[in-house]
């Protein structure tokens, strides 16, 4: 049955070229309730006498001395820890202690300023260097927190620097699981420690206008190497009572033209069970032809899939590329008909090496064991600005792709109306991306609004 879909092309052109107008505001979203007691724990792995003489340590020590309210919200308290002063402790043990502290915290933020390679934070003298894997920190789940923090926002920011000497490159293919209500941020700094400065400035300027992820996008847009991974089903605001956000306060892509939408999928495999849901996904994506220019390719082999993906990605004349992959999968990639795996990293490397000004959306609707994420935190990868990735499906649960896409656009989290249990976003975007128009309105509204991807 797959054969009849191979190389399928939709002759129908999008009904309205360049119809993706930017709405004046975004509203109707779900958000976390107001923060009553937030906690920021800032861990610095550099000693004052470190060979890294830049603003990172000075900024940390000045913040500690002045007792600043880092997140501009009176409900937040700050805690500064220099790991050299915390004998025998690790970042993981410090974070676990803070998450379990019975202090009524309902929003937890941890910033780790440290050396880092592709898989770990690194601290201590280089002759006796300690490493802690990102996965052991980013994979903390709700069993590690107090009842007050369950279903509440938890943020972990890796504020990373390259080592001056003896930097060892490690295998970046290390998967780890990110749990619901967590937001993970990876940043690669230049020597002047510009991320913390820019984050503080952006929060001070925008916390009463935008949610926290939108503020991070603004910071990344200032030429920072950053990756945002989150499974937060609601928007997080650092100011109370924001029922809408004005798009005039945002940076966004100007989508004026035809959106290229390519579907890669296979429902039959050599040596493993069939996957009939792929054909449902294919028809769901094809139904978007009035908005997108649609085409379909078979996931035949790893080599052929990567070749076809690059071909579609480098075609000119489009204002945005959307790629949907539907198949069996693993923590590392998508399974082809021949039984080979096309790695998530391989796909992302092709995007990185051919990246232009046009935004790219990658949707992976495939079963990933335990929802593990394979993150590459090299500076080259984090400098990408035009890519957003949507992961979905757990343990082979059947899913409806269109439902997943709508849910991923409107909010990230659990799906109420299907057996699909979660969606996860990995964003390299430095701007908002508006793709879909919707006729859904509240009783008080007369005109349709748009929703953001």
Short mmCIF file of C-alpha atoms in Angstrom, two decimals:
data_model
loop_
_atom_site.label_atom_id
_atom_site.label_comp_id
_atom_site.label_asym_id
_atom_site.label_seq_id
_atom_site.Cartn_x
_atom_site.Cartn_y
_atom_site.Cartn_z
CA UNK A 1 0.00 0.00 0.00
CA UNK A 2 2.96 2.34 0.60
CA UNK A 3 4.00 2.12 -3.05
CA UNK A 4 1.02 4.11 -4.30
CA UNK A 5 1.97 7.00 -2.01
CA UNK A 6 5.66 7.09 -2.96
CA UNK A 7 6.63 10.34 -4.71
CA UNK A 8 3.06 11.63 -4.38
CA UNK A 9 2.64 15.27 -5.28
CA UNK A 10 -0.39 17.47 -4.75
CA UNK A 11 -1.21 19.43 -7.89
CA UNK A 12 -3.42 21.79 -5.94
CA UNK A 13 -1.72 25.06 -5.13
CA UNK A 14 -2.35 26.76 -1.78
CA UNK A 15 -5.55 28.78 -2.02
CA UNK A 16 -4.08 32.05 -0.82
CA UNK A 17 -0.39 32.68 -1.29
CA UNK A 18 1.01 34.73 1.56
CA UNK A 19 -2.15 34.61 3.68
CA UNK A 20 -0.36 34.10 6.99
CA UNK A 21 -0.96 37.57 8.42
CA UNK A 22 0.29 38.36 11.89
CA UNK A 23 -2.53 38.91 14.42
CA UNK A 24 -2.38 41.99 16.64
CA UNK A 25 -2.29 39.83 19.76
CA UNK A 26 -2.21 36.28 21.10
CA UNK A 27 -4.82 35.23 23.61
CA UNK A 28 -6.89 32.28 24.71
CA UNK A 29 -3.83 30.32 25.85
CA UNK A 30 -3.52 28.33 29.03
CA UNK A 31 -1.05 29.58 31.61
CA UNK A 32 0.32 28.58 34.98
CA UNK A 33 -1.43 30.29 37.88
CA UNK A 34 0.35 33.23 39.45
CA UNK A 35 3.62 32.53 41.23
CA UNK A 36 3.30 32.93 44.99
CA UNK A 37 6.79 31.80 45.98
CA UNK A 38 9.49 31.35 43.36
CA UNK A 39 13.07 30.27 43.96
CA UNK A 40 16.17 30.93 41.83
CA UNK A 41 19.22 28.82 42.63
CA UNK A 42 22.34 30.04 40.82
CA UNK A 43 25.25 27.60 40.92
CA UNK A 44 28.66 28.87 39.79
CA UNK A 45 31.30 26.21 39.09
CA UNK A 46 34.09 28.76 38.67
CA UNK A 47 36.26 29.75 41.59
CA UNK A 48 37.14 33.46 41.80
CA UNK A 49 40.75 32.53 41.00
CA UNK A 50 39.79 30.64 37.85
CA UNK A 51 41.81 31.11 34.68
CA UNK A 52 38.57 32.19 32.98
CA UNK A 53 38.84 35.92 33.70
CA UNK A 54 35.60 37.33 32.38
CA UNK A 55 32.35 38.84 33.54
CA UNK A 56 30.78 35.49 34.52
CA UNK A 57 32.24 35.29 38.02
CA UNK A 58 32.02 39.04 38.58
CA UNK A 59 28.33 39.04 37.62
CA UNK A 60 27.66 36.10 39.93
CA UNK A 61 29.48 37.64 42.91
CA UNK A 62 27.88 41.06 42.38
CA UNK A 63 24.42 39.48 42.21
CA UNK A 64 25.14 37.54 45.39
CA UNK A 65 26.42 40.62 47.21
CA UNK A 66 23.50 42.84 46.19
CA UNK A 67 20.85 40.17 46.71
CA UNK A 68 19.10 41.17 43.49
CA UNK A 69 15.68 39.86 42.49
CA UNK A 70 16.86 38.19 39.32
CA UNK A 71 13.42 37.48 37.83
CA UNK A 72 11.90 40.92 38.59
CA UNK A 73 9.10 39.34 40.61
CA UNK A 74 8.76 40.07 44.35
CA UNK A 75 7.72 36.45 44.94
CA UNK A 76 11.17 35.17 43.91
CA UNK A 77 14.07 34.63 46.27
CA UNK A 78 17.67 34.04 45.20
CA UNK A 79 20.27 31.58 46.38
CA UNK A 80 23.89 31.76 45.18
CA UNK A 81 26.21 28.76 45.50
CA UNK A 82 29.88 28.65 44.55
CA UNK A 83 30.57 24.94 44.17
CA UNK A 84 34.07 25.31 45.56
CA UNK A 85 32.42 26.32 48.81
CA UNK A 86 30.09 23.30 48.78
CA UNK A 87 32.54 20.56 49.78
CA UNK A 88 31.56 17.09 48.66
CA UNK A 89 28.43 18.22 46.85
CA UNK A 90 27.49 17.89 43.20
CA UNK A 91 25.11 20.01 41.16
CA UNK A 92 22.64 17.13 41.14
CA UNK A 93 22.65 16.77 44.94
CA UNK A 94 22.21 20.54 45.38
CA UNK A 95 19.27 20.63 42.93
CA UNK A 96 17.63 17.59 44.49
CA UNK A 97 17.88 19.13 47.96
CA UNK A 98 16.29 22.36 46.73
CA UNK A 99 13.50 20.55 44.86
CA UNK A 100 12.63 18.55 47.98
CA UNK A 101 12.84 21.46 50.41
CA UNK A 102 9.52 21.95 52.17
CA UNK A 103 9.43 25.73 51.68
CA UNK A 104 6.21 26.22 49.64
CA UNK A 105 8.12 26.97 46.41
CA UNK A 106 5.74 26.86 43.41
CA UNK A 107 8.22 27.86 40.68
CA UNK A 108 11.79 26.56 40.62
CA UNK A 109 14.64 27.99 38.54
CA UNK A 110 18.23 26.75 38.54
CA UNK A 111 21.08 28.39 36.60
CA UNK A 112 24.36 26.47 36.30
CA UNK A 113 27.31 28.59 35.15
CA UNK A 114 30.08 26.17 34.23
CA UNK A 115 32.54 24.80 31.73
CA UNK A 116 30.86 22.27 29.49
CA UNK A 117 31.51 19.83 26.67
CA UNK A 118 28.97 18.13 24.41
CA UNK A 119 27.51 15.87 27.12
CA UNK A 120 28.48 17.25 30.54
CA UNK A 121 29.19 20.19 32.76
CA UNK A 122 32.81 20.18 33.96
CA UNK A 123 34.27 21.71 37.10
CA UNK A 124 37.21 21.47 39.45
CA UNK A 125 40.89 21.63 38.62
CA UNK A 126 41.63 20.10 35.22
CA UNK A 127 43.97 17.55 36.79
CA UNK A 128 41.07 16.41 39.01
CA UNK A 129 38.14 17.47 36.87
CA UNK A 130 34.62 16.32 37.67
CA UNK A 131 31.95 15.79 35.03
CA UNK A 132 28.19 15.62 35.50
CA UNK A 133 26.12 14.46 32.55
CA UNK A 134 23.40 16.83 31.36
CA UNK A 135 21.00 13.89 31.45
CA UNK A 136 21.40 13.32 35.19
CA UNK A 137 20.33 16.92 35.78
CA UNK A 138 17.80 17.52 32.99
CA UNK A 139 16.14 14.16 33.62
CA UNK A 140 14.91 14.93 37.15
CA UNK A 141 11.18 14.20 37.33
CA UNK A 142 8.20 14.97 39.54
CA UNK A 143 9.10 12.18 41.93
CA UNK A 144 12.07 14.34 42.96
CA UNK A 145 10.02 17.36 44.04
CA UNK A 146 7.70 18.45 46.82
CA UNK A 147 3.93 18.26 46.33
CA UNK A 148 3.82 22.03 45.88
CA UNK A 149 6.01 21.79 42.76
CA UNK A 150 4.03 19.00 41.08
CA UNK A 151 2.35 20.39 37.91
CA UNK A 152 4.25 23.63 38.44
CA UNK A 153 6.99 25.15 36.24
CA UNK A 154 10.58 24.03 36.74
CA UNK A 155 13.43 25.59 34.74
CA UNK A 156 17.04 24.45 34.34
CA UNK A 157 19.47 26.74 32.50
CA UNK A 158 22.94 25.52 31.48
CA UNK A 159 25.08 28.67 31.15
CA UNK A 160 28.10 27.03 29.48
CA UNK A 161 31.64 28.02 28.54
CA UNK A 162 34.24 26.14 26.52
CA UNK A 163 37.31 25.07 28.45
CA UNK A 164 40.47 27.05 27.82
CA UNK A 165 42.72 24.00 27.67
CA UNK A 166 42.46 20.24 27.29
CA UNK A 167 38.88 20.34 26.05
CA UNK A 168 37.95 16.74 25.32
CA UNK A 169 35.27 16.13 22.73
CA UNK A 170 32.85 13.45 23.84
CA UNK A 171 30.18 11.52 22.00
CA UNK A 172 27.17 13.84 21.74
CA UNK A 173 24.70 11.00 21.16
CA UNK A 174 23.58 10.74 24.77
CA UNK A 175 19.79 10.50 25.15
CA UNK A 176 17.97 11.61 28.27
CA UNK A 177 14.36 12.08 29.27
CA UNK A 178 12.71 15.44 29.94
CA UNK A 179 9.59 15.36 32.05
CA UNK A 180 6.35 17.32 32.06
CA UNK A 181 6.49 20.92 33.36
CA UNK A 182 10.25 21.18 32.79
CA UNK A 183 11.97 23.76 30.59
CA UNK A 184 15.64 23.10 29.75
CA UNK A 185 17.88 25.78 28.23
CA UNK A 186 21.39 25.23 26.83
CA UNK A 187 23.58 28.28 26.14
CA UNK A 188 27.12 28.46 24.77
CA UNK A 189 28.77 31.72 25.85
CA UNK A 190 31.56 33.76 24.44
CA UNK A 191 34.22 34.72 26.99
CA UNK A 192 32.42 37.87 28.13
CA UNK A 193 29.53 36.02 29.74
CA UNK A 194 26.92 37.85 27.69
CA UNK A 195 23.96 35.49 28.25
CA UNK A 196 23.27 36.36 31.89
CA UNK A 197 23.60 40.06 31.14
CA UNK A 198 21.22 39.87 28.20
CA UNK A 199 18.73 37.66 30.03
CA UNK A 200 18.55 40.05 32.99
CA UNK A 201 18.11 43.01 30.63
CA UNK A 202 15.38 41.28 28.60
CA UNK A 203 13.47 40.16 31.70
CA UNK A 204 13.57 43.68 33.14
CA UNK A 205 12.29 45.12 29.86
CA UNK A 206 9.72 42.49 28.82
CA UNK A 207 8.47 40.51 31.82
CA UNK A 208 5.22 42.51 31.93
CA UNK A 209 4.58 41.99 28.19
CA UNK A 210 5.71 38.43 27.26
CA UNK A 211 5.88 34.90 28.64
CA UNK A 212 9.26 33.50 29.66
CA UNK A 213 9.87 31.41 26.52
CA UNK A 214 9.15 34.43 24.31
CA UNK A 215 11.69 36.40 26.32
CA UNK A 216 14.26 33.65 25.75
CA UNK A 217 13.58 33.82 22.01
CA UNK A 218 14.31 37.53 22.09
CA UNK A 219 17.62 36.86 23.87
CA UNK A 220 18.59 34.18 21.32
CA UNK A 221 17.77 36.63 18.54
CA UNK A 222 20.64 38.76 19.81
CA UNK A 223 23.15 36.34 18.23
CA UNK A 224 23.40 33.86 21.10
CA UNK A 225 24.00 30.11 20.76
CA UNK A 226 20.93 28.72 22.54
CA UNK A 227 18.59 25.74 22.47
CA UNK A 228 15.24 25.59 24.31
CA UNK A 229 13.68 22.20 25.10
CA UNK A 230 10.43 22.08 26.96
CA UNK A 231 7.45 20.04 27.97
CA UNK A 232 5.56 22.83 29.70
CA UNK A 233 1.86 22.48 28.85
CA UNK A 234 1.14 26.11 29.76
CA UNK A 235 2.72 29.52 29.36
CA UNK A 236 4.83 30.83 32.22
CA UNK A 237 4.58 34.52 33.05
CA UNK A 238 6.82 36.36 35.48
CA UNK A 239 4.13 39.02 35.86
CA UNK A 240 0.60 38.43 37.10
CA UNK A 241 -2.57 38.69 35.05
CA UNK A 242 -1.36 38.67 31.42
CA UNK A 243 -4.43 37.52 29.48
CA UNK A 244 -3.00 38.47 26.07
CA UNK A 245 0.31 39.38 24.43
CA UNK A 246 0.76 42.02 21.75
CA UNK A 247 2.68 40.81 18.72
CA UNK A 248 4.23 44.27 18.43
CA UNK A 249 6.37 43.24 21.42
CA UNK A 250 7.64 40.13 19.55
CA UNK A 251 10.06 39.24 16.82
CA UNK A 252 8.45 37.01 14.17
CA UNK A 253 9.10 35.50 10.75
CA UNK A 254 7.41 37.25 7.84
CA UNK A 255 5.65 34.35 6.09
CA UNK A 256 4.73 35.81 2.69
CA UNK A 257 4.64 33.04 0.11
CA UNK A 258 4.12 29.31 -0.28
CA UNK A 259 4.90 26.89 2.57
CA UNK A 260 6.57 23.66 1.43
CA UNK A 261 5.15 20.63 3.30
CA UNK A 262 6.80 17.22 2.79
CA UNK A 263 5.58 13.98 4.34
CA UNK A 264 7.99 11.06 4.84
CA UNK A 265 6.41 7.83 6.03
CA UNK A 266 6.09 4.09 5.70
CA UNK A 267 3.50 1.72 7.14
CA UNK A 268 5.17 -1.58 6.16
CA UNK A 269 8.62 -2.75 7.19
CA UNK A 270 11.04 -5.54 6.39
CA UNK A 271 11.10 -7.71 9.51
CA UNK A 272 8.84 -5.76 11.87
CA UNK A 273 5.14 -5.04 12.41
CA UNK A 274 3.10 -2.77 10.15
CA UNK A 275 1.98 0.68 11.29
CA UNK A 276 -1.41 1.57 9.82
CA UNK A 277 -1.54 4.92 11.61
CA UNK A 278 0.98 6.26 9.10
CA UNK A 279 -1.67 6.35 6.37
CA UNK A 280 -3.99 8.31 8.66
CA UNK A 281 -1.16 10.75 9.33
CA UNK A 282 -0.48 11.08 5.61
CA UNK A 283 -4.10 11.99 4.84
CA UNK A 284 -4.15 14.46 7.75
CA UNK A 285 -1.10 16.27 6.41
CA UNK A 286 -2.42 16.17 2.85
CA UNK A 287 -5.61 17.89 4.02
CA UNK A 288 -3.48 20.99 4.68
CA UNK A 289 -3.02 21.51 0.93
CA UNK A 290 -5.14 24.64 1.04
CA UNK A 291 -2.44 26.18 3.26
CA UNK A 292 0.69 24.33 2.14
CA UNK A 293 2.27 22.90 -1.02
CA UNK A 294 2.17 19.15 -0.27
CA UNK A 295 4.38 16.26 -1.37
CA UNK A 296 4.96 12.73 -0.06
CA UNK A 297 7.99 10.42 -0.05
CA UNK A 298 8.48 6.87 1.14
CA UNK A 299 10.93 6.13 3.96
CA UNK A 300 12.66 3.48 1.86
CA UNK A 301 16.26 3.51 3.16
CA UNK A 302 18.44 5.80 5.26
CA UNK A 303 20.53 6.94 2.29
CA UNK A 304 17.56 7.63 0.02
CA UNK A 305 15.61 9.42 2.78
CA UNK A 306 18.49 11.80 3.55
CA UNK A 307 18.98 12.45 -0.16
CA UNK A 308 15.30 13.29 -0.70
CA UNK A 309 15.15 15.37 2.47
CA UNK A 310 18.08 17.51 1.33
CA UNK A 311 16.52 17.87 -2.13
CA UNK A 312 13.26 19.23 -0.69
CA UNK A 313 15.05 21.40 1.86
CA UNK A 314 17.17 23.18 -0.75
CA UNK A 315 14.35 23.89 -3.20
CA UNK A 316 13.92 27.60 -3.79
CA UNK A 317 10.77 29.68 -3.85
CA UNK A 318 9.31 28.78 -0.46
CA UNK A 319 8.84 30.98 2.60
CA UNK A 320 8.93 28.03 5.06
CA UNK A 321 9.63 24.28 5.04
CA UNK A 322 7.55 21.78 7.06
CA UNK A 323 8.72 18.14 7.20
CA UNK A 324 6.65 15.39 8.82
CA UNK A 325 8.18 11.96 9.55
CA UNK A 326 5.78 9.17 10.51
CA UNK A 327 7.06 5.68 11.32
CA UNK A 328 8.40 3.40 14.02
CA UNK A 329 11.37 4.93 15.82
CA UNK A 330 13.79 4.94 18.72
CA UNK A 331 15.60 7.41 20.96
CA UNK A 332 17.98 8.07 18.09
CA UNK A 333 15.85 8.29 14.95
CA UNK A 334 13.17 7.16 12.51
CA UNK A 335 12.89 3.61 11.17
CA UNK A 336 12.80 3.11 7.38
CA UNK A 337 11.08 0.36 5.38
CA UNK A 338 14.43 -1.45 5.00
CA UNK A 339 14.94 -1.52 8.79
CA UNK A 340 17.63 1.18 8.86
CA UNK A 341 17.43 4.20 11.15
CA UNK A 342 17.63 7.77 9.94
CA UNK A 343 19.06 9.61 12.93
CA UNK A 344 17.46 12.76 14.30
CA UNK A 345 21.01 14.11 14.43
CA UNK A 346 21.58 13.28 10.75
CA UNK A 347 18.46 15.22 9.75
CA UNK A 348 19.40 18.17 11.94
CA UNK A 349 22.97 18.19 10.59
CA UNK A 350 21.61 18.50 7.05
CA UNK A 351 19.48 21.46 8.17
CA UNK A 352 22.42 23.07 9.97
CA UNK A 353 24.77 22.74 6.99
CA UNK A 354 22.20 24.16 4.56
CA UNK A 355 20.54 26.67 6.87
CA UNK A 356 19.28 29.83 5.24
CA UNK A 357 16.84 32.54 6.24
CA UNK A 358 13.75 30.35 5.73
CA UNK A 359 12.29 28.71 8.90
CA UNK A 360 12.23 24.90 9.06
CA UNK A 361 9.70 22.83 11.05
CA UNK A 362 10.54 19.16 11.74
CA UNK A 363 7.75 16.93 13.09
CA UNK A 364 8.75 13.42 14.21
CA UNK A 365 5.67 11.29 14.86
CA UNK A 366 7.44 8.10 15.85
CA UNK A 367 7.78 5.99 18.98
CA UNK A 368 10.72 7.03 21.13
CA UNK A 369 11.57 4.75 24.03
CA UNK A 370 10.80 6.56 27.31
CA UNK A 371 10.65 9.90 25.44
CA UNK A 372 14.42 10.23 25.62
CA UNK A 373 15.90 13.29 23.92
CA UNK A 374 19.15 13.24 21.98
CA UNK A 375 20.61 16.72 22.36
CA UNK A 376 23.67 18.15 20.65
CA UNK A 377 24.89 21.18 22.60
CA UNK A 378 27.90 22.14 20.49
CA UNK A 379 28.14 25.84 19.69
CA UNK A 380 27.65 25.18 15.95
CA UNK A 381 24.35 23.42 16.64
CA UNK A 382 23.05 25.98 19.14
CA UNK A 383 23.72 28.88 16.76
CA UNK A 384 20.92 27.73 14.45
CA UNK A 385 18.11 30.30 14.48
CA UNK A 386 15.41 29.05 12.13
CA UNK A 387 14.57 25.50 13.26
CA UNK A 388 11.87 24.07 15.51
CA UNK A 389 11.40 20.35 16.20
CA UNK A 390 8.25 18.62 17.45
CA UNK A 391 8.62 15.12 18.91
CA UNK A 392 5.61 12.95 19.67
CA UNK A 393 4.43 9.46 20.61
CA UNK A 394 5.43 7.17 23.45
CA UNK A 395 5.79 3.39 23.49
CA UNK A 396 3.90 2.83 20.23
CA UNK A 397 0.65 4.50 21.27
CA UNK A 398 -1.50 5.21 18.19
CA UNK A 399 -1.90 8.88 17.40
CA UNK A 400 -3.58 11.35 15.11
CA UNK A 401 -0.97 13.65 13.64
CA UNK A 402 -3.28 16.59 13.06
CA UNK A 403 -4.43 16.49 16.68
CA UNK A 404 -0.79 16.34 17.76
CA UNK A 405 0.15 19.32 15.57
CA UNK A 406 -2.77 21.42 16.81
CA UNK A 407 -1.88 20.57 20.38
CA UNK A 408 1.80 21.31 19.87
CA UNK A 409 0.92 24.69 18.41
CA UNK A 410 -1.60 25.72 21.07
CA UNK A 411 0.22 24.25 24.03
CA UNK A 412 2.83 21.67 24.81
CA UNK A 413 1.75 18.81 26.98
CA UNK A 414 -0.70 15.99 27.31
CA UNK A 415 -3.39 15.39 24.73
CA UNK A 416 -6.90 15.12 26.15
CA UNK A 417 -8.62 13.54 23.16
CA UNK A 418 -6.27 10.82 21.97
CA UNK A 419 -4.06 8.06 23.29
CA UNK A 420 -1.03 10.20 22.49
CA UNK A 421 0.40 11.15 25.85
CA UNK A 422 2.79 14.00 25.17
CA UNK A 423 4.45 16.33 22.74
CA UNK A 424 7.85 17.90 23.19
CA UNK A 425 9.35 20.95 21.54
CA UNK A 426 13.03 21.54 20.81
CA UNK A 427 13.38 25.09 19.55
CA UNK A 428 16.26 26.91 17.93
CA UNK A 429 13.94 29.70 16.79
CA UNK A 430 14.91 33.28 17.43
CA UNK A 431 11.48 34.55 16.30
CA UNK A 432 7.82 33.56 16.50
CA UNK A 433 6.51 31.45 13.62
CA UNK A 434 2.84 31.94 12.63
CA UNK A 435 1.64 29.27 10.18
CA UNK A 436 -2.00 28.37 10.72
CA UNK A 437 -5.21 30.34 10.63
CA UNK A 438 -8.13 29.19 12.75
CA UNK A 439 -11.82 30.04 12.86
CA UNK A 440 -12.08 29.11 16.55
CA UNK A 441 -13.40 32.09 18.48
CA UNK A 442 -14.67 32.75 21.94
CA UNK A 443 -18.26 34.05 22.34
CA UNK A 444 -16.97 37.58 22.87
CA UNK A 445 -14.91 37.63 19.68
CA UNK A 446 -16.21 38.54 16.25
CA UNK A 447 -13.12 37.83 14.17
CA UNK A 448 -10.95 34.72 13.93
CA UNK A 449 -7.56 34.77 15.57
CA UNK A 450 -4.33 33.03 14.64
CA UNK A 451 -2.35 30.64 16.72
CA UNK A 452 1.39 30.50 16.99
CA UNK A 453 3.79 27.63 16.34
#
